[in-house]
């Protein structure tokens, strides 16, 4: 599998069908956050298949203490910037806090992100999102559903804590996953859940899964750009590894990340819960 990745630069646009094919064939794929054209271009050169324009920009770009202040206008600005630097990666865009509190509002704001250049939108939440996911899917907008630790609900969750540790909490995440896929979600993303739960869900659903702090068994892995090159000013989360070491360039750091994900050496056991 990794022999194909030695070509590094993506030669063809990555599509949702391509990601589903990778899942079916057991090939892992990579995702990193990006917020501008330059880093996006380097990620393309390094062969990163998917790029997330994350509302994490509120913290790593704007200096906010959470993602909550980020607006849909700011998200569209950064999606346009990333789009200009992108050639072949599949672009996901976060829908910011309260931009999808009602289905029709979600449709309007998702349309803005798609028109700015996104290939898919990402929403945080469980089964309560099913009507919204169904509406977006019917209108031709691909959806990634984000479960587990959902940063936009950090105050409700009581902080950045691992989710799904109890049997009942794990069962709820599994049921939410099934409901969202049935509603039309095309990708599921899990943040900070037990490794075994990540494996169970990945084996259970027929859509690609992406993990961040969800163990090594998800179909794809995502990290925040600033975390994986060691320049995040906050506390380094357990699931993060600094790839900008040993004299590597930025592109070499991205390539090393991609190689370790493909070879399934990252994340290792110490990066999971």
CSV table of C-alpha atoms in Angstrom, one decimal:
chain,number,residue,atom,x,y,z
A,1,UNK,CA,0.0,0.0,0.0
A,2,UNK,CA,2.7,2.5,0.9
A,3,UNK,CA,4.6,1.9,-2.4
A,4,UNK,CA,1.8,3.9,-4.1
A,5,UNK,CA,2.3,6.7,-1.7
A,6,UNK,CA,6.0,7.0,-2.5
A,7,UNK,CA,4.8,9.1,-5.5
A,8,UNK,CA,4.0,11.7,-2.8
A,9,UNK,CA,2.4,14.5,-4.9
A,10,UNK,CA,-1.2,13.8,-5.6
A,11,UNK,CA,-1.6,13.2,-9.4
A,12,UNK,CA,-5.4,13.3,-9.5
A,13,UNK,CA,-8.1,15.0,-7.5
A,14,UNK,CA,-9.1,13.0,-4.4
A,15,UNK,CA,-12.9,12.4,-4.3
A,16,UNK,CA,-15.4,11.0,-1.9
A,17,UNK,CA,-15.5,7.9,-4.1
A,18,UNK,CA,-11.7,7.6,-3.8
A,19,UNK,CA,-11.8,7.7,0.0
A,20,UNK,CA,-14.6,5.1,0.1
A,21,UNK,CA,-12.5,2.9,-2.2
A,22,UNK,CA,-9.5,3.3,0.2
A,23,UNK,CA,-11.6,2.2,3.1
A,24,UNK,CA,-12.8,-0.9,1.2
A,25,UNK,CA,-9.2,-1.8,0.3
A,26,UNK,CA,-7.9,-1.2,3.8
A,27,UNK,CA,-5.6,1.7,2.9
A,28,UNK,CA,-5.3,4.5,5.4
A,29,UNK,CA,-5.6,8.1,4.4
A,30,UNK,CA,-4.3,11.4,5.8
A,31,UNK,CA,-5.9,14.7,6.8
A,32,UNK,CA,-4.4,17.9,8.2
A,33,UNK,CA,-5.9,21.3,9.0
A,34,UNK,CA,-4.9,24.2,6.8
A,35,UNK,CA,-5.9,27.9,6.8
A,36,UNK,CA,-4.0,29.4,4.0
A,37,UNK,CA,-2.8,28.8,0.4
A,38,UNK,CA,0.9,28.2,1.1
A,39,UNK,CA,0.6,25.4,3.6
A,40,UNK,CA,-2.1,23.9,1.5
A,41,UNK,CA,0.2,23.8,-1.5
A,42,UNK,CA,2.9,22.0,0.5
A,43,UNK,CA,0.4,19.5,1.8
A,44,UNK,CA,-0.6,18.7,-1.8
A,45,UNK,CA,3.1,18.2,-2.7
A,46,UNK,CA,3.4,15.8,0.3
A,47,UNK,CA,0.5,13.7,-0.8
A,48,UNK,CA,-2.0,14.6,2.0
A,49,UNK,CA,-5.3,13.3,0.7
A,50,UNK,CA,-7.7,15.4,2.7
A,51,UNK,CA,-7.5,18.9,4.2
A,52,UNK,CA,-9.7,20.3,6.9
A,53,UNK,CA,-10.3,24.0,7.1
A,54,UNK,CA,-11.0,23.9,10.8
A,55,UNK,CA,-12.7,26.3,13.1
A,56,UNK,CA,-9.5,25.5,15.2
A,57,UNK,CA,-8.4,28.7,13.4
A,58,UNK,CA,-10.1,30.5,16.2
A,59,UNK,CA,-7.4,29.3,18.6
A,60,UNK,CA,-4.3,28.8,16.4
A,61,UNK,CA,-4.7,31.8,14.1
A,62,UNK,CA,-6.9,34.3,16.0
A,63,UNK,CA,-5.7,33.5,19.5
A,64,UNK,CA,-9.1,32.8,21.0
A,65,UNK,CA,-9.5,30.5,23.9
A,66,UNK,CA,-12.0,28.3,22.1
A,67,UNK,CA,-13.5,27.8,18.6
A,68,UNK,CA,-16.8,29.4,19.6
A,69,UNK,CA,-16.1,33.0,18.4
A,70,UNK,CA,-15.4,31.9,14.8
A,71,UNK,CA,-18.0,33.2,12.3
A,72,UNK,CA,-19.2,31.7,9.0
A,73,UNK,CA,-17.7,34.7,7.2
A,74,UNK,CA,-14.3,34.0,8.7
A,75,UNK,CA,-14.7,30.3,7.7
A,76,UNK,CA,-15.5,31.3,4.1
A,77,UNK,CA,-12.5,33.6,4.0
A,78,UNK,CA,-10.1,30.8,4.9
A,79,UNK,CA,-11.8,28.2,2.7
A,80,UNK,CA,-11.3,30.5,-0.3
A,81,UNK,CA,-7.6,30.9,0.7
A,82,UNK,CA,-7.1,27.2,1.0
A,83,UNK,CA,-8.9,26.5,-2.2
A,84,UNK,CA,-6.5,28.8,-4.1
A,85,UNK,CA,-3.5,26.7,-2.8
A,86,UNK,CA,-5.2,23.4,-3.5
A,87,UNK,CA,-4.8,21.2,-6.5
A,88,UNK,CA,-5.9,17.7,-5.7
A,89,UNK,CA,-6.7,17.2,-2.0
A,90,UNK,CA,-10.3,16.8,-0.8
A,91,UNK,CA,-11.4,19.9,1.2
A,92,UNK,CA,-13.6,19.7,4.3
A,93,UNK,CA,-14.8,22.8,6.0
A,94,UNK,CA,-16.1,23.2,9.5
A,95,UNK,CA,-19.4,24.8,10.1
A,96,UNK,CA,-18.8,27.1,13.0
A,97,UNK,CA,-20.7,27.4,16.3
A,98,UNK,CA,-24.5,28.0,15.9
A,99,UNK,CA,-24.3,28.1,12.1
A,100,UNK,CA,-26.4,24.9,11.8
A,101,UNK,CA,-28.7,25.2,14.8
A,102,UNK,CA,-31.7,24.7,12.5
A,103,UNK,CA,-31.8,22.7,9.2
A,104,UNK,CA,-32.6,25.7,6.9
A,105,UNK,CA,-29.9,27.8,8.5
A,106,UNK,CA,-27.5,24.9,8.0
A,107,UNK,CA,-28.4,24.7,4.4
A,108,UNK,CA,-27.8,28.4,3.8
A,109,UNK,CA,-24.4,28.4,5.6
A,110,UNK,CA,-23.3,25.1,4.0
A,111,UNK,CA,-24.0,26.6,0.6
A,112,UNK,CA,-21.7,29.5,1.4
A,113,UNK,CA,-18.9,27.1,2.4
A,114,UNK,CA,-19.4,25.0,-0.8
A,115,UNK,CA,-19.4,28.1,-3.0
A,116,UNK,CA,-16.2,29.3,-1.3
A,117,UNK,CA,-14.5,26.0,-2.4
A,118,UNK,CA,-15.2,23.3,0.1
A,119,UNK,CA,-16.0,19.7,-1.1
A,120,UNK,CA,-17.7,18.8,2.2
A,121,UNK,CA,-18.9,20.4,5.4
A,122,UNK,CA,-18.4,19.1,8.9
A,123,UNK,CA,-20.9,19.4,11.7
A,124,UNK,CA,-20.5,18.5,15.4
A,125,UNK,CA,-23.2,16.5,17.1
A,126,UNK,CA,-25.2,13.3,17.3
A,127,UNK,CA,-28.6,12.0,16.2
A,128,UNK,CA,-30.2,15.4,16.8
A,129,UNK,CA,-28.4,16.4,13.5
A,130,UNK,CA,-30.2,13.8,11.4
A,131,UNK,CA,-32.8,16.1,9.9
A,132,UNK,CA,-30.0,18.6,9.0
A,133,UNK,CA,-27.8,15.9,7.5
A,134,UNK,CA,-30.7,14.5,5.5
A,135,UNK,CA,-31.5,18.0,4.1
A,136,UNK,CA,-27.9,18.8,3.2
A,137,UNK,CA,-27.5,15.3,1.6
A,138,UNK,CA,-30.7,15.7,-0.4
A,139,UNK,CA,-29.4,19.1,-1.7
A,140,UNK,CA,-26.1,17.5,-2.9
A,141,UNK,CA,-23.9,18.7,0.0
A,142,UNK,CA,-21.6,16.0,1.4
A,143,UNK,CA,-21.5,15.9,5.2
A,144,UNK,CA,-18.9,14.8,7.7
A,145,UNK,CA,-20.4,14.2,11.2
A,146,UNK,CA,-18.0,14.9,14.1
A,147,UNK,CA,-18.7,12.8,17.3
A,148,UNK,CA,-17.0,12.1,20.6
A,149,UNK,CA,-15.3,15.3,22.0
A,150,UNK,CA,-17.0,18.1,20.2
A,151,UNK,CA,-15.1,21.3,20.9
A,152,UNK,CA,-18.1,23.6,20.2
A,153,UNK,CA,-19.8,22.0,23.1
A,154,UNK,CA,-16.8,22.2,25.4
A,155,UNK,CA,-18.6,24.2,28.1
A,156,UNK,CA,-21.5,21.6,28.2
A,157,UNK,CA,-19.0,18.7,28.3
A,158,UNK,CA,-17.1,20.3,31.2
A,159,UNK,CA,-13.8,20.6,29.4
A,160,UNK,CA,-11.7,18.7,26.8
A,161,UNK,CA,-12.3,15.2,28.1
A,162,UNK,CA,-12.3,11.7,26.6
A,163,UNK,CA,-15.8,10.7,25.5
A,164,UNK,CA,-17.4,7.2,25.3
A,165,UNK,CA,-15.6,5.7,28.2
A,166,UNK,CA,-18.6,4.1,29.9
A,167,UNK,CA,-20.7,1.3,28.2
A,168,UNK,CA,-23.7,3.6,28.0
A,169,UNK,CA,-21.7,6.5,26.5
A,170,UNK,CA,-20.1,4.2,24.0
A,171,UNK,CA,-23.4,2.7,23.0
A,172,UNK,CA,-24.8,6.2,22.5
A,173,UNK,CA,-21.9,7.2,20.2
A,174,UNK,CA,-22.4,4.0,18.2
A,175,UNK,CA,-26.2,4.6,17.8
A,176,UNK,CA,-25.5,8.2,16.8
A,177,UNK,CA,-23.1,7.0,14.2
A,178,UNK,CA,-25.7,4.6,12.7
A,179,UNK,CA,-28.4,7.2,12.7
A,180,UNK,CA,-26.2,9.8,11.0
A,181,UNK,CA,-25.0,7.4,8.3
A,182,UNK,CA,-28.7,6.4,7.7
A,183,UNK,CA,-29.5,10.2,7.4
A,184,UNK,CA,-26.8,10.6,4.7
A,185,UNK,CA,-23.5,11.4,6.4
A,186,UNK,CA,-20.6,10.4,4.1
A,187,UNK,CA,-17.7,10.5,6.6
A,188,UNK,CA,-17.6,10.2,10.4
A,189,UNK,CA,-14.9,11.9,12.5
A,190,UNK,CA,-14.2,10.9,16.1
A,191,UNK,CA,-12.2,13.0,18.6
A,192,UNK,CA,-10.9,11.6,21.9
A,193,UNK,CA,-12.7,8.3,22.2
A,194,UNK,CA,-11.3,5.0,23.4
A,195,UNK,CA,-9.2,3.1,20.8
A,196,UNK,CA,-11.4,0.0,20.9
A,197,UNK,CA,-14.5,2.1,20.3
A,198,UNK,CA,-12.9,3.6,17.3
A,199,UNK,CA,-12.2,0.2,15.9
A,200,UNK,CA,-15.7,-1.1,16.6
A,201,UNK,CA,-17.3,1.8,14.8
A,202,UNK,CA,-14.9,1.7,11.9
A,203,UNK,CA,-15.7,-2.0,11.4
A,204,UNK,CA,-19.4,-1.4,11.8
A,205,UNK,CA,-20.1,1.5,9.3
A,206,UNK,CA,-19.7,1.5,5.6
A,207,UNK,CA,-18.5,5.1,5.3
A,208,UNK,CA,-14.9,6.3,6.0
A,209,UNK,CA,-14.0,7.2,9.5
A,210,UNK,CA,-11.4,9.8,10.6
A,211,UNK,CA,-9.8,9.9,14.0
A,212,UNK,CA,-8.0,12.3,16.2
A,213,UNK,CA,-7.2,10.7,19.5
A,214,UNK,CA,-9.4,7.8,18.5
A,215,UNK,CA,-6.7,5.1,18.0
A,216,UNK,CA,-5.0,3.6,15.0
A,217,UNK,CA,-8.0,1.7,13.6
A,218,UNK,CA,-9.9,4.5,12.0
A,219,UNK,CA,-9.7,4.7,8.2
A,220,UNK,CA,-8.1,8.2,8.3
A,221,UNK,CA,-6.2,10.3,10.7
A,222,UNK,CA,-6.3,14.1,11.2
A,223,UNK,CA,-4.1,16.4,13.2
A,224,UNK,CA,-4.1,20.2,13.6
A,225,UNK,CA,-1.2,21.7,11.6
A,226,UNK,CA,0.2,23.7,14.5
A,227,UNK,CA,0.2,20.7,16.7
A,228,UNK,CA,2.0,18.3,14.3
A,229,UNK,CA,4.8,20.8,13.6
A,230,UNK,CA,5.3,21.6,17.3
A,231,UNK,CA,4.3,25.3,17.4
A,232,UNK,CA,1.0,25.1,19.3
A,233,UNK,CA,1.4,27.4,22.3
A,234,UNK,CA,-0.9,25.4,24.6
A,235,UNK,CA,-0.5,22.1,26.2
A,236,UNK,CA,0.3,19.3,23.7
A,237,UNK,CA,-2.5,16.8,23.7
A,238,UNK,CA,-1.7,13.1,24.2
A,239,UNK,CA,-2.7,12.2,20.7
A,240,UNK,CA,-0.3,14.6,19.1
A,241,UNK,CA,3.2,13.9,17.7
A,242,UNK,CA,5.7,16.5,16.5
A,243,UNK,CA,6.8,15.5,13.0
A,244,UNK,CA,9.0,18.6,12.5
A,245,UNK,CA,12.1,17.0,14.0
A,246,UNK,CA,15.5,15.7,13.0
A,247,UNK,CA,16.1,18.6,10.6
A,248,UNK,CA,13.1,18.0,8.5
A,249,UNK,CA,11.6,20.7,6.3
A,250,UNK,CA,7.9,21.4,6.5
A,251,UNK,CA,7.1,19.2,3.5
A,252,UNK,CA,9.3,16.4,4.9
A,253,UNK,CA,7.3,16.6,8.2
A,254,UNK,CA,4.1,16.2,6.2
A,255,UNK,CA,5.6,13.3,4.3
A,256,UNK,CA,6.7,11.6,7.5
A,257,UNK,CA,3.2,12.0,8.9
A,258,UNK,CA,1.7,10.5,5.8
A,259,UNK,CA,4.2,7.6,5.8
A,260,UNK,CA,3.5,6.7,9.4
A,261,UNK,CA,-0.2,6.8,9.0
A,262,UNK,CA,0.0,4.6,5.9
A,263,UNK,CA,2.3,2.2,7.6
A,264,UNK,CA,0.1,2.3,10.7
A,265,UNK,CA,2.9,3.3,13.0
A,266,UNK,CA,1.1,6.5,13.9
A,267,UNK,CA,-0.9,6.8,16.0
A,268,UNK,CA,0.8,4.4,18.4
A,269,UNK,CA,-0.7,3.0,21.5
A,270,UNK,CA,0.7,5.9,23.6
A,271,UNK,CA,-1.3,8.3,21.5
A,272,UNK,CA,-4.7,6.6,22.2
A,273,UNK,CA,-7.0,6.3,25.2
